[in-house]
XYZ file of C-alpha atoms in Angstrom:
520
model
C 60.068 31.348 -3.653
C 61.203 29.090 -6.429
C 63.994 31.514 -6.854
C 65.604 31.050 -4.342
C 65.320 27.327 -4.159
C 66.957 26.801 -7.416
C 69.931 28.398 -5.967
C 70.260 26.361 -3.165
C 69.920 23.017 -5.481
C 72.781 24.987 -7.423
C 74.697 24.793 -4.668
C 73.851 21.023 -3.875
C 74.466 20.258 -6.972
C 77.764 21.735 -7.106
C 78.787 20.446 -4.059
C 78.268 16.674 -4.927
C 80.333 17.277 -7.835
C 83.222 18.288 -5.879
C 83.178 15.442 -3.473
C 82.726 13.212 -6.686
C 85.721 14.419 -8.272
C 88.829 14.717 -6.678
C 90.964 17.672 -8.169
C 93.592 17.289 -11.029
C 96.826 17.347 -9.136
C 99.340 19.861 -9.861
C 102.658 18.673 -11.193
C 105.731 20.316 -9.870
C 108.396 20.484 -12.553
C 112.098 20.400 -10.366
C 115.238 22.136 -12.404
C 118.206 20.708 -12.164
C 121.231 23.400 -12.037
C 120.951 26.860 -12.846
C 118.240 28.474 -14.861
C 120.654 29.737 -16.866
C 121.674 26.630 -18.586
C 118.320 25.347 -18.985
C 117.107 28.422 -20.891
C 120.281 28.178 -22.977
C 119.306 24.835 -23.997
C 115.868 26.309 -24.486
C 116.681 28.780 -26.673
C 119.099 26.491 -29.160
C 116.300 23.776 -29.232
C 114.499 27.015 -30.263
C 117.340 28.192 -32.443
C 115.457 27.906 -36.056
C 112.418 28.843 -34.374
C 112.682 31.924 -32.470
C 116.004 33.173 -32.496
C 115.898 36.185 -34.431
C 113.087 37.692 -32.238
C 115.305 36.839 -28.967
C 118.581 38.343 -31.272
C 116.551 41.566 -31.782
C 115.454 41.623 -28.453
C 119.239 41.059 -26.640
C 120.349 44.019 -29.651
C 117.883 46.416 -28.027
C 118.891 45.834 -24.516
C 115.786 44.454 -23.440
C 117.219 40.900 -22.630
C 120.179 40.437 -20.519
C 122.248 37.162 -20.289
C 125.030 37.168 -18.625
C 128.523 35.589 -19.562
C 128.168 32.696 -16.693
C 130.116 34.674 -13.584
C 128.901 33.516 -10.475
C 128.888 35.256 -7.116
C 130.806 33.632 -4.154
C 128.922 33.748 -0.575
C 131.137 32.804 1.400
C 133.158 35.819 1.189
C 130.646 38.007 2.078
C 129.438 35.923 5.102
C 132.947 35.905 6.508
C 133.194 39.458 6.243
C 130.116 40.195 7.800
C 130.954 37.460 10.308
C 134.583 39.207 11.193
C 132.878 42.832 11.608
C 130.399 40.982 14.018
C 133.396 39.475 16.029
C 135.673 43.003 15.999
C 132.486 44.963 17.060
C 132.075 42.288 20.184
C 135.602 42.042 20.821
C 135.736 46.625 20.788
C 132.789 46.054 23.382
C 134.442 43.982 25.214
C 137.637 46.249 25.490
C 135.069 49.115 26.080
C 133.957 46.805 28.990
C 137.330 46.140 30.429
C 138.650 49.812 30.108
C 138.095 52.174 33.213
C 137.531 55.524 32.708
C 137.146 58.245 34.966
C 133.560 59.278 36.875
C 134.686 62.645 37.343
C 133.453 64.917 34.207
C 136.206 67.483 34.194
C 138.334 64.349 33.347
C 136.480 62.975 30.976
C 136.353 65.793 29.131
C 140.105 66.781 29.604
C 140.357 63.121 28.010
C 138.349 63.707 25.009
C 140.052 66.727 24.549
C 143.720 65.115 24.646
C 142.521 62.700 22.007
C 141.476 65.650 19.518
C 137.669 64.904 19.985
C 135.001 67.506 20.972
C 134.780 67.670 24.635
C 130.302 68.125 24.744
C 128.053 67.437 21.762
C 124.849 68.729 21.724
C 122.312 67.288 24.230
C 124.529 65.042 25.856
C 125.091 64.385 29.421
C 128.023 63.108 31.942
C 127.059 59.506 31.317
C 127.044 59.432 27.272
C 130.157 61.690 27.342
C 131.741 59.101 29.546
C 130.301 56.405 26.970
C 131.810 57.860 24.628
C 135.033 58.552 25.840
C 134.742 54.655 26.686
C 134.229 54.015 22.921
C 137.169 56.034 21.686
C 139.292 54.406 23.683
C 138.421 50.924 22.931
C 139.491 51.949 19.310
C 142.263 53.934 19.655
C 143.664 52.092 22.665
C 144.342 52.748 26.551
C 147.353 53.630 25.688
C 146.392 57.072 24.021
C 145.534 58.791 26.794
C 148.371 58.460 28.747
C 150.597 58.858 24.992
C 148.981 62.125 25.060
C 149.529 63.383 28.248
C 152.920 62.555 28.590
C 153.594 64.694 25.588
C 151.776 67.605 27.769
C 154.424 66.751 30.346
C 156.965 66.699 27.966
C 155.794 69.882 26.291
C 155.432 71.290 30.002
C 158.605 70.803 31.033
C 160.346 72.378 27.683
C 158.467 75.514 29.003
C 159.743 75.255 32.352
C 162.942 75.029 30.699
C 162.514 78.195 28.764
C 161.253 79.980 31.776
C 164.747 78.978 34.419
C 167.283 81.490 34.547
C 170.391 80.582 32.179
C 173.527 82.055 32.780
C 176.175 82.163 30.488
C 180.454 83.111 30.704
C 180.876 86.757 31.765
C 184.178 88.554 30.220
C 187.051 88.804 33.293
C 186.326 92.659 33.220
C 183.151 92.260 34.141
C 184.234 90.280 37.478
C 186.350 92.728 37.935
C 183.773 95.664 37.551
C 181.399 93.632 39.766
C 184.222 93.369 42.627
C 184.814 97.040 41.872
C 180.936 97.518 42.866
C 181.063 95.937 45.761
C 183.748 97.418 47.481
C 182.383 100.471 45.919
C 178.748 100.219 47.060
C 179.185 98.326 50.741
C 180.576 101.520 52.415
C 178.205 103.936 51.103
C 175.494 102.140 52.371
C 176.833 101.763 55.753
C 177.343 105.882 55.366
C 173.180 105.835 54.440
C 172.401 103.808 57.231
C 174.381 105.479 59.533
C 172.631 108.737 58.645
C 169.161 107.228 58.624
C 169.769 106.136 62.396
C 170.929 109.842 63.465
C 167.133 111.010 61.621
C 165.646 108.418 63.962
C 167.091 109.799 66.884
C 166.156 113.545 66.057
C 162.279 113.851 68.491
C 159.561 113.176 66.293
C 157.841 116.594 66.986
C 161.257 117.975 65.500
C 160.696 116.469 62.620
C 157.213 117.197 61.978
C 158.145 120.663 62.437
C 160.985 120.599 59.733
C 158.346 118.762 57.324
C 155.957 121.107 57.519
C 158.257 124.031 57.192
C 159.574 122.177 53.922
C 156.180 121.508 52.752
C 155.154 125.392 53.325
C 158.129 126.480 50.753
C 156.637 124.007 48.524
C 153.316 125.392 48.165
C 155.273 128.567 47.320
C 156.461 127.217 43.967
C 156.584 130.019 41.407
C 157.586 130.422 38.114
C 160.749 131.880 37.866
C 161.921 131.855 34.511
C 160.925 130.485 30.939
C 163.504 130.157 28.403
C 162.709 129.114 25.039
C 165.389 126.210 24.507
C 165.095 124.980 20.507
C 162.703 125.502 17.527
C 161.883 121.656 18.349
C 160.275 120.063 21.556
C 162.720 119.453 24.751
C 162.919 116.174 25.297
C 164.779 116.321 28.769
C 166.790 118.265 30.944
C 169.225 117.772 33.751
C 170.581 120.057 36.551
C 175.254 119.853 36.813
C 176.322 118.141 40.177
C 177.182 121.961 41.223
C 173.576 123.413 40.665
C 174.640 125.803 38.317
C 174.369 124.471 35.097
C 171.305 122.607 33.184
C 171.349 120.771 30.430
C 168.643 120.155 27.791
C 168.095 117.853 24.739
C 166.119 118.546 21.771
C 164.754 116.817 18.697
C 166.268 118.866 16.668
C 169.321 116.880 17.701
C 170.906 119.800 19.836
C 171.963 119.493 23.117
C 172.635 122.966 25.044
C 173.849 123.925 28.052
C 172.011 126.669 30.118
C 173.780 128.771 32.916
C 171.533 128.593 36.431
C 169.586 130.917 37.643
C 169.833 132.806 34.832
C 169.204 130.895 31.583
C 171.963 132.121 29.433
C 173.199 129.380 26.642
C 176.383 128.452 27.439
C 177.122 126.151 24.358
C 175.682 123.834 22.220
C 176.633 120.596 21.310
C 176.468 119.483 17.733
C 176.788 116.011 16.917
C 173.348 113.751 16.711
C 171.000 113.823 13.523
C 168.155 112.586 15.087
C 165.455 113.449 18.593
C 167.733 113.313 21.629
C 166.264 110.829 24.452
C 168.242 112.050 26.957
C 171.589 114.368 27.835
C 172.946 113.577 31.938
C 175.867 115.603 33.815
C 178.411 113.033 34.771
C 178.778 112.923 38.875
C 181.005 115.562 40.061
C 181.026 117.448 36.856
C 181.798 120.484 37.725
C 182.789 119.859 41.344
C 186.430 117.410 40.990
C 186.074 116.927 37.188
C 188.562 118.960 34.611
C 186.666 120.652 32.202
C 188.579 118.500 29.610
C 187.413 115.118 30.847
C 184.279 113.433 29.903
C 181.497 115.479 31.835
C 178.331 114.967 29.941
C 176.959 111.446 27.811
C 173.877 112.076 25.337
C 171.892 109.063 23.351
C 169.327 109.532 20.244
C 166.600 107.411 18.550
C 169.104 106.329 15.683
C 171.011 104.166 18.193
C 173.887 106.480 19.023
C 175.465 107.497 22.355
C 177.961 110.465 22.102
C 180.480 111.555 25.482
C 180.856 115.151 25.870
C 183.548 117.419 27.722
C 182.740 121.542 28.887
C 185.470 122.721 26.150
C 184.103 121.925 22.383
C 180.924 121.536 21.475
C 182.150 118.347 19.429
C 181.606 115.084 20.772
C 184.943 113.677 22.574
C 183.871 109.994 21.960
C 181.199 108.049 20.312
C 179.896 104.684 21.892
C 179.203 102.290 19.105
C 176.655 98.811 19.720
C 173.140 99.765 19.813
C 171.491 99.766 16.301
C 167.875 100.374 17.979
C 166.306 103.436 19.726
C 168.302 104.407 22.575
C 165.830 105.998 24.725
C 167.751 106.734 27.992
C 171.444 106.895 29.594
C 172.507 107.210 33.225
C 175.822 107.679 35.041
C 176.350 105.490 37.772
C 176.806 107.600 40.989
C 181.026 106.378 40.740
C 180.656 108.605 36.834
C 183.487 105.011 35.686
C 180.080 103.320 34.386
C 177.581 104.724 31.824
C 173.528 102.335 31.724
C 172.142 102.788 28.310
C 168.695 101.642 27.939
C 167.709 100.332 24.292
C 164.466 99.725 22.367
C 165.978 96.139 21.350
C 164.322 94.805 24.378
C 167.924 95.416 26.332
C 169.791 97.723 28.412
C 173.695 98.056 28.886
C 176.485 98.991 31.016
C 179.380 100.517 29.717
C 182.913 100.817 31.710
C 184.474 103.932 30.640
C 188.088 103.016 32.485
C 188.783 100.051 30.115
C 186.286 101.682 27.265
C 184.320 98.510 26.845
C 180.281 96.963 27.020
C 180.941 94.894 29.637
C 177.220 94.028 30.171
C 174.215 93.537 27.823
C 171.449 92.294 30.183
C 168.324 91.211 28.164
C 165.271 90.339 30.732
C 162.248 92.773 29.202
C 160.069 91.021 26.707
C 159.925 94.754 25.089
C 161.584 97.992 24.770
C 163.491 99.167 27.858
C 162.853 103.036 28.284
C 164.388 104.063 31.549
C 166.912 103.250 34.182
C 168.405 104.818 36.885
C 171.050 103.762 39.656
C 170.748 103.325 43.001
C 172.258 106.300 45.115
C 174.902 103.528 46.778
C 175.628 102.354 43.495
C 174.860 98.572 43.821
C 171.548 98.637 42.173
C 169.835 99.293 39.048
C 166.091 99.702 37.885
C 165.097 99.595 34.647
C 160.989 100.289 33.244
C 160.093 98.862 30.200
C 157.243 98.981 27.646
C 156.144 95.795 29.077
C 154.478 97.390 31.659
C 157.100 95.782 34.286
C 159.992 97.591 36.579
C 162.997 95.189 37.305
C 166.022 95.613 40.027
C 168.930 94.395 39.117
C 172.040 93.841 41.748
C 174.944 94.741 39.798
C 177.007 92.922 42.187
C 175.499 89.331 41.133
C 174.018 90.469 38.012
C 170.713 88.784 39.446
C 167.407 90.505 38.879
C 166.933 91.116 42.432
C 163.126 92.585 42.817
C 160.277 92.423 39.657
C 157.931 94.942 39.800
C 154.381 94.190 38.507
C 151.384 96.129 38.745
C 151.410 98.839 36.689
C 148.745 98.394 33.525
C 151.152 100.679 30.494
C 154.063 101.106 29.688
C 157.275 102.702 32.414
C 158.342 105.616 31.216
C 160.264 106.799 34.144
C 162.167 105.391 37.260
C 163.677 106.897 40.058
C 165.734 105.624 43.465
C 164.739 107.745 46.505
C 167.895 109.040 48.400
C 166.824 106.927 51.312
C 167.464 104.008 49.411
C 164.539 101.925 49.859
C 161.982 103.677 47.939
C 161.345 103.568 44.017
C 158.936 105.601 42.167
C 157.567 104.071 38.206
C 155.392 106.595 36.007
C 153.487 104.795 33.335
C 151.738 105.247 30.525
C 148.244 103.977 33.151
C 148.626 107.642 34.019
C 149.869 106.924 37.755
C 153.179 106.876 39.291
C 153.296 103.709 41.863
C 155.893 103.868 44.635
C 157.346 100.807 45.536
C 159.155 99.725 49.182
C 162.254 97.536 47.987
C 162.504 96.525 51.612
C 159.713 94.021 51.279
C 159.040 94.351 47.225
C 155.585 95.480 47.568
C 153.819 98.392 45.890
C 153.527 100.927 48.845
C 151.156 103.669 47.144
C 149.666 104.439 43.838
C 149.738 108.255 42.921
C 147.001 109.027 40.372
C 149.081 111.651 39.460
C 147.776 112.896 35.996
C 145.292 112.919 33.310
C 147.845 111.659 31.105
C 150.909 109.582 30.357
C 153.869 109.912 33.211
C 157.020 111.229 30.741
C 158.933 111.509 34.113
C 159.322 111.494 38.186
C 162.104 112.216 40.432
C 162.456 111.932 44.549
C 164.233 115.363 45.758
C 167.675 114.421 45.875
C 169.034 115.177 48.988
C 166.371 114.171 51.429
C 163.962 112.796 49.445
C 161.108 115.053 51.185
C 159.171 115.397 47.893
C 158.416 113.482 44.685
C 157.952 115.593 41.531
C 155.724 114.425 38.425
C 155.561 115.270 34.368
C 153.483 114.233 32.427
C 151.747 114.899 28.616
C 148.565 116.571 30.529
C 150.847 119.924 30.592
C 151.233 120.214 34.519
C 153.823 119.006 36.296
C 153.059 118.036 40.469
C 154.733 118.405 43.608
C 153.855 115.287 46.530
C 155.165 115.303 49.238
C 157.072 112.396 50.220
C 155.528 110.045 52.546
C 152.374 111.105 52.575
C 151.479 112.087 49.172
C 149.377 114.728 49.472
C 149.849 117.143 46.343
C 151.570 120.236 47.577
C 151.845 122.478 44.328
C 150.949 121.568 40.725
C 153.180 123.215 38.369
C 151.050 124.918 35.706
C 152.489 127.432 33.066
C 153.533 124.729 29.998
C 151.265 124.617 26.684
C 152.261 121.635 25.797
C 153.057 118.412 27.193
C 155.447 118.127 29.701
C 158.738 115.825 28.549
C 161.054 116.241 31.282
C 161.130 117.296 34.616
C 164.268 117.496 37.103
C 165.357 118.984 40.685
C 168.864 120.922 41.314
C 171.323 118.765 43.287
C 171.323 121.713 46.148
C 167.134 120.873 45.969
C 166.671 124.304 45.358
C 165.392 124.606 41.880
C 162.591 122.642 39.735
C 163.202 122.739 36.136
C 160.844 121.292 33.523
C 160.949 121.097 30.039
C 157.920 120.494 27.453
C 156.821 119.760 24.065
C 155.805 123.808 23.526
C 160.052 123.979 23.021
C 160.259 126.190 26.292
C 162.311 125.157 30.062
C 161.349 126.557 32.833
C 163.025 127.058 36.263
C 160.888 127.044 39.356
C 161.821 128.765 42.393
C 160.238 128.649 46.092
C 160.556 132.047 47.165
């Protein structure tokens, strides 16, 4: 008990002495100026005393006095002050700009100004924020900067894509006159024609096709003739049916008597694979023997003119330094179509011995080309994949043939004049009906590449096929059913042609062989 009363007289005691004594108040001392000065003072009042210890002590690093700059405030205030203002004032011009709701143009927006269009996890709104917030840095201005340079850069295009023309030689007005008058009658001689057929009875007809069509299903192997001791890259009947001629890689051309394959000559002159050797029109029939009858054309560029007396070239035609895969005689034999690997093709005017047109318009090599049977028109096929018709009247490309997925290797004009068969490297061959420039039928002629087709010249009743699988095919024409494939070649088929009179069907192949097919 006593214990514990002590304690609380402790505390009693304790507590009167508080209240008794008030407590010692605490001075403040208040420094004038900076710290700094006052310890400097300090320390020379101190100098005898203590000054060596502080030396030491400054020596090892461990006290740091500094030379009296001073930092200015205000500065840094008014910076942070101006940041503050430019960040309200970008706000602001966020505020005031208007940018679109629609999200395809927001992020068309963003992506004019070189900004990613979507970051991750972020939707319509914050893309539109942020478009918002761009702008208010770079300006309102920007977008419409930027997309008048797409306009600008838009219409440069457009301006590489119009047609340009530029100043034609006066020879080549006059060969286009010459073509005019040339072509205008012969069509009026087709057309007139074309409405006699129409008046023949239908069941007539019928009767004729299918008596044409039973001859074609005959087709046999009539001859075989091995041609060179390298593949055949093409062949071509004379105008008079009684010649053909074929082209090697050997660089040999030779000329075979019909039906009965005898060589004839042959004619010496390229160093390189021949693309193609043609009969001029009417070779044979109203030409001398000394005149040009025959034009050849290799891979080093060269085209060479033949006549039916030497087995020397008669004239070389010098301009194309690229492949020349291809020439044709226009059905008049004054013009000769080259077709080039420099993306080009050419016409050549053998009466003033001149180029009088180099028409570029294929974005790669040109391969084949072949004239219309009135003479105003020419197709050319290209590795592009593309056909073109050109009006050699106007020099305008008059129909543009797209569909085909490979390269043309091969075009041909039916004699009726408004049909136009393209083989390709897509393994078809695509007809196509110039009357209203549509594709009328695809043939999926082959297992292979398409090296060539061609219509049957007089009529056009059937449309013959080559191609790498080895066979060549007989359609019939319209219709296309297959009426006779043409098996017997043991290697891929290069070149295939049909005799003038439409008798014969010659093809020639990479196994070096020609043969002649007959319907019996």
């Amino acid at each position: 008990g006593g214990f514990f009363r002590s304690s609380e007289l402790n505390s009693s005691r304790t507590r009167s002495y508080d209240e008794d004594v008030a407590p010692a108040p605490k001075r403040t001392r208040v420094y004038y100026g900076s710290l700094e000065e006052k310890e400097r003072e300090r320390l020379s009042s101190e100098k005898g005393r203590g000054s060596d210890g502080v030396k030491a002590g400054i020596k090892a690093g461990n006290i740091n006095i500094s030379s009296g700059e001073t930092l200015d405030l205000e500065d840094r205030v008014s910076e942070r002050q101006h940041d503050a203002l430019a960040a309200f004032e970008q706000r602001r011009r966020a505020r005031q700009i208007t940018v679109s709701t629609d999200d395809t143009e927001v992020k068309a927006g963003l992506r004019a100004l070189g900004e990613p269009i979507i970051l991750f996890g972020e939707g319509p709104a914050d893309r539109r924020e942020r478009l918002r917030s761009v702008l208010s840095v770079v300006g309102p201005d920007a977008l419409k900067k930027s997309r008048r340079e797409e306009e600008r850069a838009k219409r440069s295009q457009d301006e590489c894509q119009q047609t340009w023309y530029h100043e034609g030689s006066a020879s080549l007005k006059d060969a286009r006159l010459w073509l005019a008058k040339y072509s205008l009658p012969r069509a009026m001689k087709r057309l007139e024609s074309a409405r006699a057929l129409r008046d023949v009875a239908e069941a007539t007809r019928a009767i004729r096709q299918q008596e044409l069509q039973n001859s074609l299903r005959n087709l046999n192997n009539f001859c075989s003739q091995i041609g060179d001791d390298r593949p055949i890259s093409f062949c071509h009947f004379s105008p008079d049916s009684k010649m053909l001629a074929t082209a090697s890689w050997s660089g040999l051309c030779k000329l075979w008597s019909v039906p009965d394959c005898n060589l004839i000559r042959t004619l010496r002159g390229h160093h390189t694979n021949v693309g193609a050797v043609v009969f001029r029109p009417e070779s044979g029939i109203s030409l001398e023997k000394s005149d040009v009858n025959l034009a050849s054309c290799s891979t080093d560029g060269s085209v060479k003119l033949w006549n039916l007396e030497s087995d020397e070239p008669v004239a070389d035609i010098e301009g194309h330094s690229d492949r020349v895969s291809r020439v044709s005689w226009h059905p008049s034999g004054r013009f000769l179509g080259t077709t080039s690997y420099d993306n080009s093709w050419r016409l050549w005017d053998l009466e003033v011995q001149e180029e009088i047109l180099h028409q570029e318009g294929h974005s790669k090599g040109v391969h084949d080309i072949h004239f219309h049977p009135d003479g105003s028109l020419a197709a050319t096929g290209g590795l592009d994949a593309f056909g073109r018709v050109w009006d050699l009247r106007t020099g305008r490309c008059v129909v543009f043939l797209e569909g085909h997925l490979k390269e043309i290797y091969s075009v041909h004009f039916s004699p009726n004049g408004y049909h136009l068969a393209t083989g390709s490297g897509d393994n078809t061959c695509k007809v196509w009906e110039l009357r209203n420039r549509k594709c009328l039928y695809t043939v999926p002629a082959h297992q292979n590449l398409l090296s060539s087709v061609r219509f049957q010249p007089t009529d056009g009743h059937f449309l013959l096929t080559g191609a790498y699988d080895n066979l060549a095919k007989v359609w019939s024409h319209p219709g296309w059913t297959p009426l006779k494939t043409l098996a017997g070649h043991e290697g891929k088929v290069m070149g295939v042609d049909v005799s003038p009179d439409g008798k014969l069907i010659a093809t020639c192949s990479y196994d070096r062989t020609f043969k002649l097919w007959l319907s019996e």
